[in-house]
mmCIF file of C-alpha atoms and ligand atoms in Angstrom:
data_model
loop_
_atom_site.group_PDB
_atom_site.id
_atom_site.type_symbol
_atom_site.label_atom_id
_atom_site.label_comp_id
_atom_site.label_asym_id
_atom_site.label_seq_id
_atom_site.Cartn_x
_atom_site.Cartn_y
_atom_site.Cartn_z
ATOM 1 C CA MET A 1 -6.937 -15.166 -4.814
ATOM 2 C CA TYR A 2 -5.095 -17.119 -2.052
ATOM 3 C CA LEU A 3 -1.794 -18.160 -1.274
ATOM 4 C CA SER A 4 -1.938 -21.873 -0.517
ATOM 5 C CA LYS A 5 1.969 -22.438 0.048
ATOM 6 C CA LEU A 6 4.679 -20.356 1.630
ATOM 7 C CA GLU A 7 8.307 -20.816 2.477
ATOM 8 C CA VAL A 8 10.527 -18.530 4.043
ATOM 9 C CA ASN A 9 14.365 -18.877 4.151
ATOM 10 C CA HIS A 10 16.723 -16.893 6.334
ATOM 11 C CA PHE A 11 14.011 -14.277 6.580
ATOM 12 C CA ARG A 12 13.986 -12.291 9.845
ATOM 13 C CA ASN A 13 14.063 -14.411 12.442
ATOM 14 C CA TYR A 14 12.974 -17.888 10.414
ATOM 15 C CA LYS A 15 15.752 -20.079 9.172
ATOM 16 C CA LYS A 16 13.447 -22.392 7.310
ATOM 17 C CA GLU A 17 9.738 -22.769 7.248
ATOM 18 C CA LYS A 18 6.985 -23.964 5.179
ATOM 19 C CA LEU A 19 3.597 -23.377 5.574
ATOM 20 C CA SER A 20 0.058 -24.845 4.131
ATOM 21 C CA LEU A 21 -2.155 -22.103 4.296
ATOM 22 C CA CYS A 22 -6.430 -22.259 4.186
ATOM 23 C CA ASN A 23 -8.080 -20.235 1.646
ATOM 24 C CA ASN A 24 -9.995 -18.219 4.038
ATOM 25 C CA ILE A 25 -8.962 -17.584 7.912
ATOM 26 C CA ASN A 26 -5.288 -18.387 9.038
ATOM 27 C CA ILE A 27 -4.438 -17.443 12.826
ATOM 28 C CA PHE A 28 -1.122 -17.029 13.889
ATOM 29 C CA ILE A 29 -0.896 -16.756 17.625
ATOM 30 C CA GLY A 30 2.027 -16.079 19.798
ATOM 31 C CA ASP A 31 3.936 -14.019 22.352
ATOM 32 C CA ASN A 32 5.483 -10.552 21.553
ATOM 33 C CA ALA A 33 8.377 -10.804 19.425
ATOM 34 C CA GLN A 34 8.034 -14.587 18.048
ATOM 35 C CA GLY A 35 7.695 -13.850 14.813
ATOM 36 C CA LYS A 36 4.210 -13.119 13.684
ATOM 37 C CA THR A 37 4.438 -9.599 11.974
ATOM 38 C CA ASN A 38 7.428 -11.223 10.145
ATOM 39 C CA ILE A 39 5.310 -13.725 8.532
ATOM 40 C CA LEU A 40 3.070 -11.281 7.061
ATOM 41 C CA GLU A 41 5.928 -9.289 6.247
ATOM 42 C CA SER A 42 7.162 -12.107 4.359
ATOM 43 C CA ILE A 43 3.744 -12.591 2.155
ATOM 44 C CA TYR A 44 3.901 -8.511 1.743
ATOM 45 C CA ILE A 45 7.084 -8.829 0.340
ATOM 46 C CA LEU A 46 6.312 -11.461 -1.814
ATOM 47 C CA ALA A 47 3.481 -9.434 -3.285
ATOM 48 C CA LEU A 48 4.940 -6.013 -3.683
ATOM 49 C CA THR A 49 8.872 -6.796 -3.323
ATOM 50 C CA LYS A 50 9.162 -4.294 -0.606
ATOM 51 C CA SER A 51 8.375 -4.303 3.092
ATOM 52 C CA HIS A 52 5.387 -2.549 4.708
ATOM 53 C CA ARG A 53 7.539 -1.638 7.546
ATOM 54 C CA LEU A 54 8.934 1.982 6.519
ATOM 55 C CA GLY A 55 12.342 2.472 7.760
ATOM 56 C CA PHE A 56 12.664 -1.029 9.101
ATOM 57 C CA GLU A 57 12.835 -2.771 5.805
ATOM 58 C CA ASN A 58 16.743 -3.085 5.635
ATOM 59 C CA ASN A 59 17.131 -5.771 8.015
ATOM 60 C CA ILE A 60 15.010 -8.663 6.662
ATOM 61 C CA ILE A 61 17.806 -10.985 5.855
ATOM 62 C CA GLN A 62 18.495 -13.308 9.037
ATOM 63 C CA ASN A 63 21.114 -11.689 10.973
ATOM 64 C CA GLY A 64 24.486 -13.666 10.103
ATOM 65 C CA PHE A 65 23.279 -14.376 6.735
ATOM 66 C CA SER A 66 23.931 -12.966 3.140
ATOM 67 C CA CYS A 67 20.959 -13.670 1.188
ATOM 68 C CA CYS A 68 17.129 -14.750 1.905
ATOM 69 C CA LYS A 69 14.349 -16.098 -0.058
ATOM 70 C CA ILE A 70 10.512 -16.008 -0.102
ATOM 71 C CA LYS A 71 8.613 -18.873 -1.957
ATOM 72 C CA GLY A 72 4.588 -19.033 -2.387
ATOM 73 C CA ILE A 73 2.106 -20.792 -4.305
ATOM 74 C CA LEU A 74 -0.499 -18.665 -5.528
ATOM 75 C CA ARG A 75 -3.959 -19.685 -6.617
ATOM 76 C CA ASP A 76 -6.061 -17.058 -8.559
ATOM 77 C CA ASN A 77 -9.477 -18.206 -9.977
ATOM 78 C CA ASP A 78 -8.207 -21.440 -11.977
ATOM 79 C CA GLU A 79 -4.633 -20.308 -12.149
ATOM 80 C CA LEU A 80 -1.986 -21.714 -10.564
ATOM 81 C CA LYS A 81 1.588 -19.504 -10.245
ATOM 82 C CA GLU A 82 4.626 -20.091 -7.830
ATOM 83 C CA LEU A 83 6.237 -16.837 -6.829
ATOM 84 C CA GLU A 84 9.551 -16.252 -5.800
ATOM 85 C CA ILE A 85 11.957 -13.269 -4.170
ATOM 86 C CA GLN A 86 15.317 -13.402 -3.354
ATOM 87 C CA VAL A 87 17.080 -10.821 -1.586
ATOM 88 C CA SER A 88 20.717 -10.258 -1.376
ATOM 89 C CA GLU A 89 22.740 -7.359 0.200
ATOM 90 C CA GLU A 90 23.208 -6.672 -3.381
ATOM 91 C CA LYS A 91 20.389 -7.389 -5.281
ATOM 92 C CA LYS A 92 16.546 -8.480 -5.417
ATOM 93 C CA SER A 93 15.118 -10.787 -7.914
ATOM 94 C CA VAL A 94 11.871 -12.061 -8.932
ATOM 95 C CA PHE A 95 10.734 -15.223 -10.486
ATOM 96 C CA ILE A 96 7.230 -16.434 -11.583
ATOM 97 C CA ASN A 97 7.229 -19.861 -12.214
ATOM 98 C CA GLN A 98 10.714 -20.287 -12.237
ATOM 99 C CA LYS A 99 11.202 -17.678 -14.489
ATOM 100 C CA GLU A 100 12.899 -14.420 -14.049
ATOM 101 C CA ILE A 101 11.012 -11.300 -14.134
ATOM 102 C CA LYS A 102 13.230 -8.274 -15.091
ATOM 103 C CA LYS A 103 10.206 -5.732 -14.708
ATOM 104 C CA ILE A 104 9.052 -5.380 -11.242
ATOM 105 C CA ALA A 105 6.035 -3.654 -12.837
ATOM 106 C CA SER A 106 4.835 -6.928 -14.360
ATOM 107 C CA TYR A 107 5.441 -8.619 -11.426
ATOM 108 C CA ILE A 108 3.842 -6.615 -8.673
ATOM 109 C CA SER A 109 0.207 -6.843 -10.108
ATOM 110 C CA ASN A 110 0.057 -10.464 -9.939
ATOM 111 C CA MET A 111 -0.434 -10.940 -5.926
ATOM 112 C CA ASN A 112 -2.788 -8.667 -4.129
ATOM 113 C CA VAL A 113 -2.406 -7.746 -0.686
ATOM 114 C CA ILE A 114 -4.183 -5.441 1.614
ATOM 115 C CA MET A 115 -2.363 -4.926 4.963
ATOM 116 C CA PHE A 116 -4.192 -3.592 8.279
ATOM 117 C CA CYS A 117 -1.617 -2.709 10.970
ATOM 118 C CA PRO A 118 -1.084 -1.007 14.135
ATOM 119 C CA ASN A 119 0.945 1.840 12.302
ATOM 120 C CA ASP A 120 -1.899 2.511 10.329
ATOM 121 C CA LEU A 121 -2.959 5.569 12.302
ATOM 122 C CA ASP A 122 -0.453 7.341 10.391
ATOM 123 C CA ILE A 123 -2.433 7.211 7.274
ATOM 124 C CA ILE A 124 -4.197 9.997 8.893
ATOM 125 C CA LYS A 125 -1.422 11.477 11.495
ATOM 126 C CA GLY A 126 1.148 10.824 9.492
ATOM 127 C CA SER A 127 3.295 12.848 6.663
ATOM 128 C CA PRO A 128 1.999 13.383 3.172
ATOM 129 C CA GLN A 129 4.400 10.718 2.020
ATOM 130 C CA VAL A 130 2.763 8.227 4.090
ATOM 131 C CA ARG A 131 -0.416 9.065 2.318
ATOM 132 C CA ARG A 132 1.183 9.076 -1.294
ATOM 133 C CA ASN A 133 2.856 5.479 -0.569
ATOM 134 C CA LEU A 134 -0.651 3.990 0.291
ATOM 135 C CA LEU A 135 -1.845 5.302 -3.052
ATOM 136 C CA ASN A 136 1.010 4.188 -4.901
ATOM 137 C CA ILE A 137 1.015 0.749 -3.501
ATOM 138 C CA GLN A 138 -2.576 0.123 -4.091
ATOM 139 C CA ILE A 139 -2.847 1.673 -7.256
ATOM 140 C CA SER A 140 0.155 0.012 -8.779
ATOM 141 C CA GLN A 141 -1.527 -3.387 -7.649
ATOM 142 C CA LEU A 142 -4.642 -2.555 -9.844
ATOM 143 C CA TYR A 143 -3.090 -1.134 -12.448
ATOM 144 C CA PRO A 144 0.427 -2.263 -13.497
ATOM 145 C CA LEU A 145 0.980 0.909 -16.165
ATOM 146 C CA TYR A 146 0.591 3.009 -13.108
ATOM 147 C CA VAL A 147 4.008 1.964 -11.918
ATOM 148 C CA ASN A 148 5.239 3.055 -15.206
ATOM 149 C CA TYR A 149 4.039 6.200 -15.167
ATOM 150 C CA LEU A 150 5.226 6.880 -11.587
ATOM 151 C CA ASN A 151 8.767 5.617 -12.622
ATOM 152 C CA GLU A 152 9.169 7.767 -15.465
ATOM 153 C CA TYR A 153 7.549 10.788 -13.488
ATOM 154 C CA ASN A 154 10.020 10.461 -10.676
ATOM 155 C CA LYS A 155 12.928 10.491 -13.062
ATOM 156 C CA ILE A 156 11.707 13.225 -15.462
ATOM 157 C CA LEU A 157 11.594 14.811 -11.800
ATOM 158 C CA LYS A 158 14.857 14.256 -10.801
ATOM 159 C CA ASN A 159 16.342 15.445 -13.979
ATOM 160 C CA ARG A 160 14.151 18.600 -13.824
ATOM 161 C CA ASN A 161 15.485 19.140 -9.892
ATOM 162 C CA GLU A 162 18.982 18.801 -11.005
ATOM 163 C CA TYR A 163 18.650 21.402 -13.990
ATOM 164 C CA LEU A 164 16.876 23.696 -11.893
ATOM 165 C CA LYS A 165 19.775 23.489 -9.513
ATOM 166 C CA GLN A 166 22.144 24.314 -12.145
ATOM 167 C CA MET A 167 20.012 27.205 -13.437
ATOM 168 C CA SER A 168 20.298 28.667 -9.920
ATOM 169 C CA LEU A 169 23.957 27.923 -9.384
ATOM 170 C CA ASN A 170 25.361 28.889 -13.033
ATOM 171 C CA GLY A 171 22.563 31.647 -13.744
ATOM 172 C CA PHE A 172 21.536 29.936 -17.006
ATOM 173 C CA THR A 173 18.653 31.702 -18.188
ATOM 174 C CA ASP A 174 17.927 29.683 -21.320
ATOM 175 C CA THR A 175 14.604 27.772 -20.508
ATOM 176 C CA ARG A 176 14.537 25.622 -24.021
ATOM 177 C CA TYR A 177 15.603 22.575 -22.195
ATOM 178 C CA LEU A 178 13.539 23.134 -19.554
ATOM 179 C CA ASP A 179 10.471 23.285 -21.905
ATOM 180 C CA ILE A 180 11.120 19.850 -23.131
ATOM 181 C CA ILE A 181 11.412 18.318 -19.523
ATOM 182 C CA ASN A 182 8.088 20.480 -18.577
ATOM 183 C CA GLU A 183 6.310 18.681 -21.351
ATOM 184 C CA LYS A 184 7.046 15.178 -20.118
ATOM 185 C CA LEU A 185 6.417 15.785 -16.499
ATOM 186 C CA VAL A 186 2.979 17.457 -17.271
ATOM 187 C CA ASP A 187 2.368 14.519 -19.527
ATOM 188 C CA ARG A 188 3.055 11.821 -17.040
ATOM 189 C CA GLY A 189 2.036 13.791 -14.142
ATOM 190 C CA THR A 190 -1.271 14.188 -15.798
ATOM 191 C CA LYS A 191 -2.103 10.578 -15.881
ATOM 192 C CA ILE A 192 -0.975 10.055 -12.117
ATOM 193 C CA TYR A 193 -3.582 12.687 -11.280
ATOM 194 C CA LEU A 194 -6.123 11.195 -13.143
ATOM 195 C CA MET A 195 -5.468 7.445 -11.855
ATOM 196 C CA ARG A 196 -5.517 8.794 -8.266
ATOM 197 C CA LYS A 197 -8.661 10.799 -8.923
ATOM 198 C CA LYS A 198 -10.534 7.803 -10.276
ATOM 199 C CA TYR A 199 -9.015 5.342 -7.401
ATOM 200 C CA LEU A 200 -10.109 7.805 -4.480
ATOM 201 C CA ASP A 201 -13.571 8.215 -6.452
ATOM 202 C CA PHE A 202 -13.728 4.523 -6.155
ATOM 203 C CA ILE A 203 -13.159 4.541 -2.388
ATOM 204 C CA ASN A 204 -15.645 7.472 -1.838
ATOM 205 C CA SER A 205 -18.283 5.468 -3.596
ATOM 206 C CA LYS A 206 -18.111 2.520 -0.891
ATOM 207 C CA ILE A 207 -16.170 4.269 2.093
ATOM 208 C CA GLY A 208 -19.149 6.211 3.729
ATOM 209 C CA LEU A 209 -21.684 3.402 4.034
ATOM 210 C CA ILE A 210 -18.610 1.236 5.431
ATOM 211 C CA TYR A 211 -17.955 3.789 8.414
ATOM 212 C CA GLU A 212 -21.386 4.412 8.796
ATOM 213 C CA ASN A 213 -22.082 0.639 9.476
ATOM 214 C CA ILE A 214 -19.594 0.184 11.773
ATOM 215 C CA MET A 215 -19.644 3.643 13.721
ATOM 216 C CA ASN A 216 -23.187 5.089 13.034
ATOM 217 C CA ILE A 217 -21.488 8.137 11.970
ATOM 218 C CA ASN A 218 -22.205 9.150 8.299
ATOM 219 C CA HIS A 219 -20.617 11.512 6.062
ATOM 220 C CA LEU A 220 -17.311 10.044 5.966
ATOM 221 C CA GLN A 221 -15.424 11.400 2.401
ATOM 222 C CA ILE A 222 -11.699 11.353 1.396
ATOM 223 C CA LEU A 223 -10.463 15.093 0.094
ATOM 224 C CA TYR A 224 -8.052 14.594 -2.507
ATOM 225 C CA GLU A 225 -5.660 17.866 -1.901
ATOM 226 C CA ASN A 226 -3.257 18.654 -4.694
ATOM 227 C CA ASN A 227 -1.629 21.855 -5.518
ATOM 228 C CA LEU A 228 -2.707 22.886 -8.859
ATOM 229 C CA ASP A 229 -5.892 24.930 -7.871
ATOM 230 C CA LEU A 230 -7.834 22.308 -10.352
ATOM 231 C CA LYS A 231 -11.658 23.323 -11.315
ATOM 232 C CA ASN A 232 -12.333 20.190 -12.472
ATOM 233 C CA TYR A 233 -9.885 16.581 -13.370
ATOM 234 C CA GLN A 234 -10.431 16.714 -17.108
ATOM 235 C CA GLU A 235 -7.456 15.931 -18.649
ATOM 236 C CA GLU A 236 -7.148 19.173 -20.702
ATOM 237 C CA GLU A 237 -7.970 21.274 -17.380
ATOM 238 C CA ILE A 238 -5.032 19.503 -15.494
ATOM 239 C CA LYS A 239 -2.380 19.881 -18.030
ATOM 240 C CA LYS A 240 -3.686 23.785 -18.351
ATOM 241 C CA CYS A 241 -3.183 24.106 -14.774
ATOM 242 C CA PHE A 242 0.025 22.098 -14.368
ATOM 243 C CA TYR A 243 1.798 24.174 -17.000
ATOM 244 C CA TYR A 244 0.647 27.280 -15.586
ATOM 245 C CA LYS A 245 1.947 26.610 -12.510
ATOM 246 C CA LEU A 246 5.413 25.476 -13.661
ATOM 247 C CA LYS A 247 5.515 28.810 -16.098
ATOM 248 C CA SER A 248 4.632 31.078 -13.430
ATOM 249 C CA ASN A 249 6.700 29.734 -10.325
ATOM 250 C CA LEU A 250 9.483 29.343 -12.034
ATOM 251 C CA LYS A 251 11.817 31.733 -10.515
ATOM 252 C CA ARG A 252 10.887 30.396 -6.793
ATOM 253 C CA GLU A 253 11.622 27.169 -8.448
ATOM 254 C CA ILE A 254 14.936 28.042 -9.773
ATOM 255 C CA SER A 255 15.626 29.854 -6.274
ATOM 256 C CA GLN A 256 14.682 26.433 -4.458
ATOM 257 C CA GLY A 257 16.252 24.501 -6.910
ATOM 258 C CA MET A 258 13.379 22.106 -6.705
ATOM 259 C CA THR A 259 10.080 21.546 -8.718
ATOM 260 C CA LEU A 260 7.141 22.697 -6.441
ATOM 261 C CA TYR A 261 4.387 21.520 -8.191
ATOM 262 C CA GLY A 262 2.778 18.155 -9.192
ATOM 263 C CA PRO A 263 1.887 14.914 -7.991
ATOM 264 C CA HIS A 264 4.865 14.493 -5.744
ATOM 265 C CA ARG A 265 3.215 16.992 -3.455
ATOM 266 C CA ASP A 266 -0.336 15.167 -3.593
ATOM 267 C CA ASP A 267 -2.074 14.700 -0.206
ATOM 268 C CA PHE A 268 -5.209 13.606 0.860
ATOM 269 C CA SER A 269 -7.553 13.701 3.996
ATOM 270 C CA PHE A 270 -10.279 12.137 6.017
ATOM 271 C CA TYR A 271 -13.379 14.342 6.465
ATOM 272 C CA ILE A 272 -16.666 13.929 8.308
ATOM 273 C CA LYS A 273 -18.812 16.793 6.836
ATOM 274 C CA ASP A 274 -16.508 19.724 6.862
ATOM 275 C CA GLU A 275 -14.210 18.515 9.846
ATOM 276 C CA ASN A 276 -10.636 17.141 9.253
ATOM 277 C CA MET A 277 -10.545 13.895 11.043
ATOM 278 C CA LYS A 278 -7.220 14.554 11.919
ATOM 279 C CA PHE A 279 -7.872 17.383 14.362
ATOM 280 C CA PHE A 280 -11.147 16.437 15.577
ATOM 281 C CA SER A 281 -11.715 12.767 15.677
ATOM 282 C CA SER A 282 -10.803 10.360 18.472
ATOM 283 C CA GLN A 283 -8.009 7.404 18.002
ATOM 284 C CA GLY A 284 -10.661 4.931 17.599
ATOM 285 C CA GLN A 285 -12.636 6.803 15.034
ATOM 286 C CA GLN A 286 -9.562 7.360 13.161
ATOM 287 C CA ARG A 287 -8.707 3.804 13.370
ATOM 288 C CA ILE A 288 -11.786 2.837 11.882
ATOM 289 C CA ALA A 289 -11.747 5.509 9.080
ATOM 290 C CA ILE A 290 -8.502 3.682 8.126
ATOM 291 C CA ILE A 291 -10.155 0.294 8.303
ATOM 292 C CA SER A 292 -13.046 1.504 6.358
ATOM 293 C CA PHE A 293 -10.917 2.842 3.647
ATOM 294 C CA LYS A 294 -8.978 -0.411 3.401
ATOM 295 C CA LEU A 295 -12.360 -2.429 3.186
ATOM 296 C CA ALA A 296 -13.121 -0.154 0.352
ATOM 297 C CA GLU A 297 -10.132 -1.345 -1.446
ATOM 298 C CA VAL A 298 -11.297 -4.990 -1.049
ATOM 299 C CA GLU A 299 -14.540 -4.115 -3.060
ATOM 300 C CA ILE A 300 -12.564 -2.079 -5.672
ATOM 301 C CA PHE A 301 -10.262 -5.197 -6.343
ATOM 302 C CA ASN A 302 -13.202 -7.279 -6.649
ATOM 303 C CA GLN A 303 -14.713 -5.090 -9.187
ATOM 304 C CA GLU A 304 -11.669 -3.898 -10.977
ATOM 305 C CA LYS A 305 -10.134 -7.477 -11.266
ATOM 306 C CA ASN A 306 -12.781 -9.908 -10.508
ATOM 307 C CA SER A 307 -10.463 -11.534 -7.840
ATOM 308 C CA SER A 308 -10.129 -10.611 -4.123
ATOM 309 C CA PRO A 309 -7.047 -9.539 -2.629
ATOM 310 C CA ILE A 310 -5.323 -11.649 0.422
ATOM 311 C CA LEU A 311 -5.830 -9.290 3.545
ATOM 312 C CA LEU A 312 -3.095 -9.521 6.175
ATOM 313 C CA LEU A 313 -4.306 -8.308 9.755
ATOM 314 C CA ASP A 314 -1.678 -7.582 12.269
ATOM 315 C CA ASP A 315 -2.893 -7.573 15.742
ATOM 316 C CA ILE A 316 -5.322 -4.992 14.970
ATOM 317 C CA PHE A 317 -8.233 -6.227 17.136
ATOM 318 C CA SER A 318 -6.793 -5.621 20.300
ATOM 319 C CA GLU A 319 -7.064 -1.717 19.492
ATOM 320 C CA LEU A 320 -11.250 -2.256 18.698
ATOM 321 C CA ASP A 321 -13.800 -2.810 21.366
ATOM 322 C CA ILE A 322 -15.795 -6.206 20.684
ATOM 323 C CA GLU A 323 -18.532 -4.446 18.811
ATOM 324 C CA LYS A 324 -16.544 -2.989 16.363
ATOM 325 C CA ARG A 325 -14.110 -5.857 16.084
ATOM 326 C CA ASN A 326 -17.460 -8.154 14.966
ATOM 327 C CA LYS A 327 -18.870 -5.396 12.539
ATOM 328 C CA LEU A 328 -15.236 -5.236 11.243
ATOM 329 C CA MET A 329 -15.357 -9.218 10.551
ATOM 330 C CA LYS A 330 -18.813 -9.286 9.110
ATOM 331 C CA TYR A 331 -16.975 -7.208 6.241
ATOM 332 C CA ILE A 332 -14.739 -9.511 5.619
ATOM 333 C CA PRO A 333 -16.510 -12.063 3.231
ATOM 334 C CA ASN A 334 -15.464 -16.029 3.852
ATOM 335 C CA ASP A 335 -14.102 -16.341 0.583
ATOM 336 C CA VAL A 336 -11.365 -13.733 1.163
ATOM 337 C CA GLN A 337 -8.288 -15.435 2.474
ATOM 338 C CA THR A 338 -7.642 -13.430 5.740
ATOM 339 C CA ILE A 339 -4.251 -13.862 7.543
ATOM 340 C CA ILE A 340 -4.444 -12.488 11.195
ATOM 341 C CA THR A 341 -2.110 -12.385 14.023
ATOM 342 C CA THR A 342 -2.786 -11.976 17.665
ATOM 343 C CA THR A 343 -0.980 -12.724 21.001
ATOM 344 C CA ASP A 344 -4.306 -14.014 22.407
ATOM 345 C CA LEU A 345 -7.097 -15.905 20.954
ATOM 346 C CA LYS A 346 -9.589 -14.476 23.066
ATOM 347 C CA ASN A 347 -9.651 -11.249 20.578
ATOM 348 C CA ILE A 348 -11.004 -13.663 17.876
ATOM 349 C CA GLN A 349 -14.784 -14.397 17.582
ATOM 350 C CA LYS A 350 -15.457 -18.323 18.565
ATOM 351 C CA LYS A 351 -17.326 -18.390 15.092
ATOM 352 C CA MET A 352 -14.294 -17.221 13.159
ATOM 353 C CA MET A 353 -12.056 -19.657 15.088
ATOM 354 C CA LYS A 354 -14.199 -22.581 14.107
ATOM 355 C CA GLN A 355 -13.278 -22.255 10.646
ATOM 356 C CA ALA A 356 -9.671 -21.089 10.957
ATOM 357 C CA LYS A 357 -6.537 -22.405 10.438
ATOM 358 C CA VAL A 358 -4.484 -21.885 13.651
ATOM 359 C CA PHE A 359 -0.607 -21.667 13.754
ATOM 360 C CA ILE A 360 1.239 -21.204 16.829
ATOM 361 C CA VAL A 361 4.574 -19.148 16.451
ATOM 362 C CA GLU A 362 7.419 -19.744 18.791
ATOM 363 C CA GLN A 363 10.797 -18.077 18.345
ATOM 364 C CA GLY A 364 10.792 -18.507 14.681
ATOM 365 C CA LYS A 365 9.369 -21.797 14.520
ATOM 366 C CA ILE A 366 5.669 -22.638 13.757
ATOM 367 C CA ARG A 367 3.242 -25.322 14.192
ATOM 368 C CA GLU A 368 -0.181 -25.957 13.107
ATOM 369 C CA LYS A 369 -2.398 -26.247 16.275
ATOM 370 C CA VAL A 370 -4.545 -29.246 16.613
ATOM 371 C CA LYS A 371 -8.323 -28.961 17.020
HETATM 372 N N1 ATP B 1 17.031 -9.921 10.565
HETATM 373 C C1 ATP B 1 16.875 -10.376 11.712
HETATM 374 N N2 ATP B 1 17.534 -11.766 11.886
HETATM 375 C C2 ATP B 1 16.870 -12.152 13.047
HETATM 376 N N3 ATP B 1 16.049 -11.818 13.863
HETATM 377 C C3 ATP B 1 15.336 -10.781 13.186
HETATM 378 C C4 ATP B 1 15.747 -9.995 12.224
HETATM 379 N N4 ATP B 1 14.678 -8.861 12.128
HETATM 380 C C5 ATP B 1 14.070 -9.025 13.227
HETATM 381 N N5 ATP B 1 14.146 -10.296 13.812
HETATM 382 C C6 ATP B 1 13.456 -10.761 15.154
HETATM 383 O O1 ATP B 1 12.163 -11.334 15.033
HETATM 384 C C7 ATP B 1 11.657 -11.350 16.222
HETATM 385 C C8 ATP B 1 9.880 -11.322 15.833
HETATM 386 O O2 ATP B 1 9.723 -10.269 15.326
HETATM 387 P P1 ATP B 1 8.004 -9.770 15.243
HETATM 388 O O3 ATP B 1 8.019 -8.349 14.591
HETATM 389 O O4 ATP B 1 7.851 -10.817 14.028
HETATM 390 O O5 ATP B 1 7.098 -10.057 16.451
HETATM 391 P P2 ATP B 1 6.145 -10.409 16.541
HETATM 392 O O6 ATP B 1 5.576 -11.945 16.850
HETATM 393 O O7 ATP B 1 5.082 -9.890 15.704
HETATM 394 O O8 ATP B 1 5.546 -9.635 18.304
HETATM 395 P P3 ATP B 1 4.721 -8.551 18.485
HETATM 396 O O9 ATP B 1 3.650 -9.436 18.904
HETATM 397 O O10 ATP B 1 5.628 -7.944 19.770
HETATM 398 O O11 ATP B 1 4.160 -7.587 17.634
HETATM 399 C C9 ATP B 1 12.050 -9.972 16.894
HETATM 400 O O12 ATP B 1 12.676 -10.246 18.328
HETATM 401 C C10 ATP B 1 13.063 -9.406 15.898
HETATM 402 O O13 ATP B 1 14.295 -8.667 16.839
HETATM 403 MG MG1 MG B 2 4.070 -8.052 15.678
#
């Protein structure tokens, strides 16, 4: 799939910009603070309704204005869709072909994006929240049902936590209501475990070879870490272990007023053989491992959806040596729409430049570079 047109209105430092993108490589070049990342962010938000910039996402409307709009024309195989998102201080609305879509879950599987950005190192170094977030975003784009399970799970979890707090404050001992909530929690939670496991198995079937080809180091694997002490990932086993954890830790959960077991506590790590990369790999190795993870995702999209996602590469080349840069680019097939930002065209291979459409970004204005 690819985005053929993009329009932003009062988004970050853009007043009104309209662009025609090509279906392979698009490069945005400009000095610092001109609006390069903002453009990638607008595409990411158009796809996923949320910003990739955690903690920086509350400020997307241009200063001094009350709402912003992002619009795009998406082409997927023979289909053409106009996607639009409008954001005001009070609400967010999404549209497909000018018809408002009320369920975000059915919107976000339309346009698939994978973002590569300098903050990605947090995927190894940061908190488990960062990794869960990545899983949720990617699996949601692949399987819309996952969003429903996740939303339901989060609602049940919130209820359960409130009830546990009540039990702790008021000394309730009747667990009948809790039994009902537990059943729902285990049901939705198990679906989430199964989908995450399937997804990480997929990643593991691809990531080792990609990393080896770029780094000449083999045996990179992702280890799924959850707190159920599972022996296997059969549905019945997950349910049994989940119930057991809830039952045997009730006292602890009441005293802490929160649910201590379940997919909301999931995590995963990058391992080379028996070593956790977080503690023993260099920054460059960690960076390439994360890039390999995302390249594996591209292959999963191709396989599962029969369509390539749009790749958003935010200034990632400046961090890599030339050899790694070239190897990485070899992994990006020509028929995948790729949108790249850079401060310096020297970071981009000549071969790639030849087929690319280049845009110059200057103080919230974009113009196409004539060849
Ligand atoms: N809501 C907003 N209204 C107006 N300007 C904003 C808003 N949010 C961010 N900006 C400005 O947009 C400018 C461009 O930001 P952006 O992150 O896109 O820069 P960049 O070109 O990617 O720079 P760098 O090369 O340093 O990464 C920044 O100066 C920022 O202050
Ligand atoms: Mg930037």
